[in-house]
Amino acid sequence: MPKFRVGFIGTGRKPERAGPMGYAMAYAHADAYKLLPDCELVACADIVEENARAFAQTYGITSVYTTHKEMLEKEQLDIVSICTWPMTHAELVIDCAVAGVKAIHCEKPMDYTWGAARLMAQECERRGVRLTFNHQRRFGKPFRMAKQLLDEGVVGELVRVEFGAGNLYDYGSHNFDMCNYFNNETLAEWVIAQIDYRTENLVFGTHNENQAYALWKYRNGVWGVASTGAGAKLVGAHHRIIGSDGIIELGSMEPGAPALRYRRFGKGEWEVVDCGNEGMHGPGYIERAIADIVAALREGRESELCARNALNATEIIFACYESVRRRGRVDLPLTITNNPLVDLVERGEIKPRPKG
């Protein structure tokens, strides 16, 4: 069976220390593809030639480009990983789809605007292209085991999902995705939120609030709560799952707390679930995620990382910012096309002071 030809857009420069200006995610993607016998790494593109060549040398790639369009035109790629900043995602995804790429695996968040996120998902669906996003925590043992506990009724019926995080958009993309995962991808019905954005916080070139509180309700009656930034400790965990009979906590912020624990109401002690060496961030999550998107392509099935699931999370994120703009509750589905937080900043209604 022929191997899938894999290409990369946005290799980046592998930093000595990862941070809000870059994680060089293309390297993490490439490491994952290299583990799969049915994948062949054949091409890469970066607007900085030095970065592309360093990446190519690391992985034995012979075809190096400084424009993604030239790569797409010449290489007949089956799979493309897009590891650029969010505001470029929709254009690059659509270019890949038009070029006939079979599967596109894109970094999160989906895009800088709700309209662009919807557009690229629609274009890929229309062309029969498999579009996925790197919400890799779906493949982490603590998260899988938490879902198993929930499905087995250990804490009763699901009542509320909560998370504490640095922000709603960049890292929050993972958190909202997992909230939806725990609630079986049920769509949200409405969202109400407020933020504080007093100091400029650009993550991969995108505005992210300093602090937020959000409340949303799903169509099945389950509630969602998010508290970010300085308020993250209100929730006090990466995720808290509240059932009718107990609580499941992932990544408690208490010193020395395990990755996963649960407690039934009426019982004082937490029960610890052994997740091996796995925590909130890995190891091995990206490897499993990419193995799934490749297997889905080979088997003709939908990956858990599909655009449909990513849109569910992204809609809640932009609805939070739209609630801030409207100063009220936002009923879904969301009908805007832009990024409300960016709009508020550009119109001077929110004036974050320069960082540093």
Short mmCIF file of C-alpha atoms in Angstrom, two decimals:
data_model
loop_
_atom_site.label_atom_id
_atom_site.label_comp_id
_atom_site.label_asym_id
_atom_site.label_seq_id
_atom_site.Cartn_x
_atom_site.Cartn_y
_atom_site.Cartn_z
CA MET A 1 0.00 0.00 0.00
CA PRO A 2 1.45 3.42 -0.96
CA LYS A 3 2.49 5.67 1.89
CA PHE A 4 0.69 8.93 2.61
CA ARG A 5 2.75 11.88 1.42
CA VAL A 6 2.95 14.40 4.28
CA GLY A 7 3.85 18.08 4.04
CA PHE A 8 4.14 20.92 6.54
CA ILE A 9 3.23 24.61 6.37
CA GLY A 10 4.91 26.78 8.98
CA THR A 11 7.92 24.89 10.33
CA GLY A 12 8.98 27.75 12.58
CA ARG A 13 12.31 27.88 14.34
CA LYS A 14 12.64 25.38 17.13
CA PRO A 15 13.02 27.59 20.23
CA GLU A 16 15.27 26.84 23.16
CA ARG A 17 12.24 27.41 25.35
CA ALA A 18 8.64 27.34 24.14
CA GLY A 19 6.38 30.31 24.86
CA PRO A 20 3.67 32.64 23.54
CA MET A 21 5.76 33.49 20.46
CA GLY A 22 6.20 29.90 19.41
CA TYR A 23 6.27 26.23 20.28
CA ALA A 24 7.51 24.98 16.88
CA MET A 25 4.58 22.61 16.77
CA ALA A 26 5.61 21.36 13.34
CA TYR A 27 8.42 19.47 15.06
CA ALA A 28 5.94 17.78 17.39
CA HIS A 29 3.72 16.89 14.43
CA ALA A 30 6.67 15.53 12.45
CA ASP A 31 7.85 13.38 15.36
CA ALA A 32 4.36 11.85 15.45
CA TYR A 33 4.18 11.16 11.71
CA LYS A 34 7.64 9.56 11.82
CA LEU A 35 6.25 6.87 14.12
CA LEU A 36 3.67 5.80 11.53
CA PRO A 37 4.82 3.29 8.89
CA ASP A 38 2.23 4.46 6.35
CA CYS A 39 3.46 8.10 6.35
CA GLU A 40 6.33 9.64 4.41
CA LEU A 41 7.56 13.17 5.18
CA VAL A 42 8.23 14.71 1.79
CA ALA A 43 7.97 18.54 1.85
CA CYS A 44 7.87 21.62 4.05
CA ALA A 45 7.27 25.34 3.59
CA ASP A 46 8.11 28.34 5.73
CA ILE A 47 8.37 32.02 4.82
CA VAL A 48 11.80 31.97 6.49
CA GLU A 49 13.95 29.71 4.33
CA GLU A 50 16.47 29.10 7.11
CA ASN A 51 13.71 27.68 9.30
CA ALA A 52 12.39 25.43 6.55
CA ARG A 53 15.85 24.08 5.76
CA ALA A 54 16.63 23.37 9.41
CA PHE A 55 13.36 21.46 9.71
CA ALA A 56 14.02 19.56 6.50
CA GLN A 57 17.49 18.57 7.67
CA THR A 58 16.08 17.29 10.96
CA TYR A 59 13.61 14.97 9.23
CA GLY A 60 15.38 14.09 6.00
CA ILE A 61 12.97 16.08 3.84
CA THR A 62 14.30 16.89 0.38
CA SER A 63 11.69 19.35 -0.92
CA VAL A 64 11.89 22.78 0.75
CA TYR A 65 9.76 25.82 -0.11
CA THR A 66 9.27 29.40 1.03
CA THR A 67 5.69 29.57 -0.31
CA HIS A 68 3.01 27.05 0.52
CA LYS A 69 1.32 27.47 -2.85
CA GLU A 70 4.40 26.29 -4.73
CA MET A 71 4.66 23.28 -2.44
CA LEU A 72 0.99 22.40 -2.96
CA GLU A 73 1.32 22.79 -6.72
CA LYS A 74 4.35 20.52 -7.04
CA GLU A 75 4.14 17.85 -4.37
CA GLN A 76 0.75 16.06 -4.65
CA LEU A 77 0.43 15.80 -0.90
CA ASP A 78 -2.04 13.51 0.87
CA ILE A 79 -1.75 15.11 4.32
CA VAL A 80 -0.68 18.61 5.34
CA SER A 81 -0.01 19.83 8.87
CA ILE A 82 -0.56 23.58 9.32
CA CYS A 83 1.45 24.98 12.23
CA THR A 84 1.16 28.74 11.72
CA TRP A 85 -0.47 31.49 13.78
CA PRO A 86 -4.29 31.48 13.95
CA MET A 87 -5.02 34.44 11.66
CA THR A 88 -3.48 32.51 8.73
CA HIS A 89 -5.32 29.23 9.22
CA ALA A 90 -8.41 29.68 7.05
CA GLU A 91 -6.52 30.87 3.99
CA LEU A 92 -3.98 28.04 4.24
CA VAL A 93 -6.62 25.38 4.88
CA ILE A 94 -8.68 26.48 1.89
CA ASP A 95 -5.59 26.58 -0.34
CA CYS A 96 -4.79 23.00 0.69
CA ALA A 97 -8.36 21.89 0.03
CA VAL A 98 -8.40 23.50 -3.42
CA ALA A 99 -5.07 21.80 -4.21
CA GLY A 100 -6.60 18.38 -3.57
CA VAL A 101 -5.00 17.51 -0.24
CA LYS A 102 -6.95 14.64 1.33
CA ALA A 103 -6.47 15.48 5.00
CA ILE A 104 -5.46 18.72 6.73
CA HIS A 105 -4.36 18.74 10.36
CA CYS A 106 -4.30 22.29 11.70
CA GLU A 107 -3.10 23.75 14.97
CA LYS A 108 -5.65 25.34 17.30
CA PRO A 109 -7.38 27.73 17.77
CA MET A 110 -9.29 27.39 14.51
CA ASP A 111 -8.89 30.97 13.28
CA TYR A 112 -8.92 34.58 14.46
CA THR A 113 -12.60 35.11 13.49
CA TRP A 114 -15.78 33.04 13.71
CA GLY A 115 -16.56 33.66 10.06
CA ALA A 116 -13.20 32.32 8.90
CA ALA A 117 -13.50 29.27 11.14
CA ARG A 118 -16.88 28.41 9.63
CA LEU A 119 -15.73 29.11 6.08
CA MET A 120 -12.78 26.75 6.09
CA ALA A 121 -14.87 23.99 7.66
CA GLN A 122 -17.57 24.46 5.01
CA GLU A 123 -15.07 24.48 2.14
CA CYS A 124 -13.43 21.28 3.32
CA GLU A 125 -16.78 19.56 3.78
CA ARG A 126 -17.89 20.68 0.32
CA ARG A 127 -14.73 19.25 -1.25
CA GLY A 128 -14.65 16.03 0.77
CA VAL A 129 -11.45 17.00 2.59
CA ARG A 130 -10.85 15.76 6.13
CA LEU A 131 -10.11 18.77 8.34
CA THR A 132 -8.93 18.22 11.91
CA PHE A 133 -7.56 20.40 14.70
CA ASN A 134 -4.94 19.56 17.29
CA HIS A 135 -7.07 19.27 20.41
CA GLN A 136 -4.86 16.39 21.47
CA ARG A 137 -6.02 16.17 25.10
CA ARG A 138 -8.88 13.99 23.90
CA PHE A 139 -6.25 11.24 23.74
CA GLY A 140 -4.77 11.73 27.21
CA LYS A 141 -5.30 9.00 29.77
CA PRO A 142 -6.56 11.34 32.55
CA PHE A 143 -9.21 12.78 30.22
CA ARG A 144 -10.21 9.40 28.79
CA MET A 145 -10.47 7.89 32.25
CA ALA A 146 -12.51 10.85 33.53
CA LYS A 147 -14.96 10.31 30.67
CA GLN A 148 -15.12 6.62 31.48
CA LEU A 149 -15.92 7.39 35.13
CA LEU A 150 -18.64 9.78 33.99
CA ASP A 151 -20.12 7.31 31.50
CA GLU A 152 -20.13 4.56 34.13
CA GLY A 153 -22.21 6.76 36.43
CA VAL A 154 -19.60 6.92 39.18
CA VAL A 155 -20.66 10.50 40.00
CA GLY A 156 -24.22 10.20 38.74
CA GLU A 157 -25.71 12.27 35.94
CA LEU A 158 -23.65 15.14 34.52
CA VAL A 159 -24.77 18.49 35.95
CA ARG A 160 -21.95 20.95 35.24
CA VAL A 161 -18.51 21.16 33.60
CA GLU A 162 -16.01 23.77 34.77
CA PHE A 163 -12.48 24.83 33.94
CA GLY A 164 -9.81 27.21 35.15
CA ALA A 165 -7.26 28.39 32.58
CA GLY A 166 -5.07 31.25 31.46
CA ASN A 167 -7.53 32.50 28.84
CA LEU A 168 -10.66 31.67 26.86
CA TYR A 169 -9.21 31.68 23.36
CA ASP A 170 -5.70 30.29 23.01
CA TYR A 171 -5.41 27.72 25.77
CA GLY A 172 -9.15 27.86 26.40
CA SER A 173 -9.65 26.24 23.01
CA HIS A 174 -8.49 22.99 24.62
CA ASN A 175 -10.66 23.48 27.69
CA PHE A 176 -13.90 24.19 25.84
CA ASP A 177 -13.21 21.24 23.56
CA MET A 178 -12.87 18.93 26.54
CA CYS A 179 -16.02 20.31 28.19
CA ASN A 180 -17.90 19.41 25.03
CA TYR A 181 -16.22 16.00 24.96
CA PHE A 182 -17.45 15.27 28.48
CA ASN A 183 -20.97 16.32 27.42
CA ASN A 184 -20.99 14.15 24.28
CA GLU A 185 -20.65 17.11 21.88
CA THR A 186 -24.03 18.54 22.84
CA LEU A 187 -24.45 22.03 21.37
CA ALA A 188 -24.55 25.06 23.64
CA GLU A 189 -27.83 26.99 23.87
CA TRP A 190 -26.59 30.34 25.23
CA VAL A 191 -23.52 32.06 26.68
CA ILE A 192 -22.98 35.00 29.01
CA ALA A 193 -19.52 36.31 29.91
CA GLN A 194 -17.45 39.24 31.08
CA ILE A 195 -13.74 39.96 30.75
CA ASP A 196 -10.99 42.25 32.00
CA TYR A 197 -8.39 43.26 29.43
CA ARG A 198 -6.21 45.97 30.92
CA THR A 199 -2.76 44.79 29.78
CA GLU A 200 -2.09 43.78 26.19
CA ASN A 201 -1.82 40.00 25.95
CA LEU A 202 -0.91 38.83 22.46
CA VAL A 203 -0.50 35.08 22.10
CA PHE A 204 0.65 34.05 18.63
CA GLY A 205 -0.39 37.50 17.47
CA THR A 206 -3.92 37.25 18.85
CA HIS A 207 -5.60 39.23 21.62
CA ASN A 208 -6.44 37.22 24.74
CA GLU A 209 -8.15 38.64 27.80
CA ASN A 210 -6.35 38.92 31.14
CA GLN A 211 -9.29 37.56 33.11
CA ALA A 212 -12.74 36.22 32.29
CA TYR A 213 -15.79 34.60 33.81
CA ALA A 214 -18.19 32.72 31.55
CA LEU A 215 -21.40 30.79 32.05
CA TRP A 216 -23.10 28.75 29.36
CA LYS A 217 -25.92 26.25 29.11
CA TYR A 218 -26.09 23.23 26.83
CA ARG A 219 -29.23 22.11 25.04
CA ASN A 220 -29.46 19.07 27.31
CA GLY A 221 -29.54 21.24 30.44
CA VAL A 222 -25.92 20.75 31.50
CA TRP A 223 -24.16 23.92 32.66
CA GLY A 224 -20.67 25.18 31.85
CA VAL A 225 -18.46 27.55 33.84
CA ALA A 226 -15.05 29.02 32.97
CA SER A 227 -12.84 31.30 35.04
CA THR A 228 -9.56 32.48 33.53
CA GLY A 229 -6.45 34.45 34.37
CA ALA A 230 -6.39 35.79 37.92
CA GLY A 231 -9.71 34.04 38.53
CA ALA A 232 -8.63 30.56 37.45
CA LYS A 233 -8.31 29.43 41.06
CA LEU A 234 -12.04 29.97 41.54
CA VAL A 235 -12.48 26.65 39.75
CA GLY A 236 -9.13 25.45 41.03
CA ALA A 237 -8.66 22.73 38.44
CA HIS A 238 -7.93 22.20 34.77
CA HIS A 239 -11.41 20.67 34.67
CA ARG A 240 -14.02 19.87 37.27
CA ILE A 241 -16.91 17.61 36.35
CA ILE A 242 -19.86 17.87 38.72
CA GLY A 243 -22.41 15.10 38.72
CA SER A 244 -25.58 14.52 40.68
CA ASP A 245 -23.70 12.19 43.04
CA GLY A 246 -20.14 13.50 43.10
CA ILE A 247 -17.22 15.37 41.54
CA ILE A 248 -14.37 14.44 39.19
CA GLU A 249 -11.30 16.68 39.13
CA LEU A 250 -8.59 16.81 36.50
CA GLY A 251 -5.42 18.75 37.21
CA SER A 252 -6.38 20.18 40.59
CA MET A 253 -4.41 23.31 41.46
CA GLU A 254 -3.85 22.03 44.99
CA PRO A 255 -0.14 21.32 45.62
CA GLY A 256 0.65 17.65 45.17
CA ALA A 257 -2.78 16.76 43.81
CA PRO A 258 -2.97 13.86 41.32
CA ALA A 259 -3.86 14.24 37.66
CA LEU A 260 -7.27 12.64 38.24
CA ARG A 261 -9.37 12.11 41.33
CA TYR A 262 -13.04 11.80 42.23
CA ARG A 263 -15.22 12.05 45.31
CA ARG A 264 -18.78 10.93 45.88
CA PHE A 265 -21.05 13.24 47.85
CA GLY A 266 -21.31 12.17 51.48
CA LYS A 267 -17.81 10.70 51.46
CA GLY A 268 -14.99 12.89 52.71
CA GLU A 269 -12.02 11.32 50.95
CA TRP A 270 -10.91 11.75 47.36
CA GLU A 271 -10.26 8.57 45.40
CA VAL A 272 -7.15 8.81 43.23
CA VAL A 273 -7.12 7.30 39.75
CA ASP A 274 -3.74 6.05 38.55
CA CYS A 275 -2.93 7.64 35.17
CA GLY A 276 0.66 6.44 35.05
CA ASN A 277 3.01 9.28 34.16
CA GLU A 278 0.39 11.23 32.21
CA GLY A 279 -0.74 14.70 33.24
CA MET A 280 -2.65 17.55 31.64
CA HIS A 281 -0.11 18.04 28.86
CA GLY A 282 1.17 14.59 28.02
CA PRO A 283 3.33 12.78 27.23
CA GLY A 284 2.25 11.11 24.00
CA TYR A 285 -0.93 13.07 23.29
CA ILE A 286 0.11 14.55 19.95
CA GLU A 287 1.44 11.19 18.79
CA ARG A 288 -1.93 9.57 19.50
CA ALA A 289 -3.85 12.45 17.95
CA ILE A 290 -1.94 12.26 14.68
CA ALA A 291 -2.13 8.47 14.66
CA ASP A 292 -5.91 8.85 14.86
CA ILE A 293 -6.20 11.36 12.00
CA VAL A 294 -4.05 9.12 9.78
CA ALA A 295 -6.04 6.02 10.74
CA ALA A 296 -9.28 7.90 10.05
CA LEU A 297 -8.05 8.78 6.56
CA ARG A 298 -7.00 5.20 5.89
CA GLU A 299 -10.23 3.71 7.27
CA GLY A 300 -12.62 6.28 5.81
CA ARG A 301 -14.03 7.37 9.18
CA GLU A 302 -14.33 10.65 11.06
CA SER A 303 -11.62 11.55 13.57
CA GLU A 304 -12.53 12.82 17.03
CA LEU A 305 -10.51 15.91 16.10
CA CYS A 306 -12.88 16.78 13.23
CA ALA A 307 -13.80 20.34 12.32
CA ARG A 308 -17.36 19.76 13.51
CA ASN A 309 -16.17 19.23 17.07
CA ALA A 310 -13.71 22.12 16.86
CA LEU A 311 -16.51 24.44 15.70
CA ASN A 312 -18.58 23.51 18.76
CA ALA A 313 -15.82 24.77 21.04
CA THR A 314 -14.95 27.78 18.89
CA GLU A 315 -18.55 28.98 18.82
CA ILE A 316 -18.63 29.18 22.62
CA ILE A 317 -15.34 31.11 22.68
CA PHE A 318 -16.51 33.77 20.25
CA ALA A 319 -19.92 33.86 21.94
CA CYS A 320 -18.13 34.76 25.19
CA TYR A 321 -16.49 37.74 23.50
CA GLU A 322 -19.75 38.65 21.77
CA SER A 323 -21.47 38.67 25.16
CA VAL A 324 -18.89 41.22 26.30
CA ARG A 325 -19.58 43.33 23.22
CA ARG A 326 -23.37 43.15 23.60
CA ARG A 327 -23.20 43.43 27.39
CA GLY A 328 -25.69 40.63 27.68
CA ARG A 329 -26.52 37.00 27.02
CA VAL A 330 -25.89 35.58 23.55
CA ASP A 331 -28.29 32.97 22.23
CA LEU A 332 -26.85 30.43 19.80
CA PRO A 333 -26.26 29.68 17.00
CA LEU A 334 -23.84 32.56 16.67
CA THR A 335 -24.47 34.77 13.63
CA ILE A 336 -21.49 37.15 13.74
CA THR A 337 -18.46 36.78 11.46
CA ASN A 338 -15.72 38.80 13.15
CA ASN A 339 -13.79 38.60 16.44
CA PRO A 340 -15.68 40.72 19.00
CA LEU A 341 -12.65 41.19 21.27
CA VAL A 342 -10.53 42.50 18.41
CA ASP A 343 -13.39 44.75 17.34
CA LEU A 344 -13.68 46.21 20.84
CA VAL A 345 -9.94 46.91 20.92
CA GLU A 346 -9.85 48.41 17.43
CA ARG A 347 -12.80 50.71 18.21
CA GLY A 348 -11.19 51.83 21.45
CA GLU A 349 -13.92 50.48 23.74
CA ILE A 350 -11.28 48.32 25.41
CA LYS A 351 -7.84 49.91 25.73
CA PRO A 352 -5.24 47.48 27.01
CA ARG A 353 -1.99 49.18 27.93
CA PRO A 354 1.17 47.93 26.22
CA LYS A 355 2.80 45.02 27.99
CA GLY A 356 6.06 45.76 29.75
#
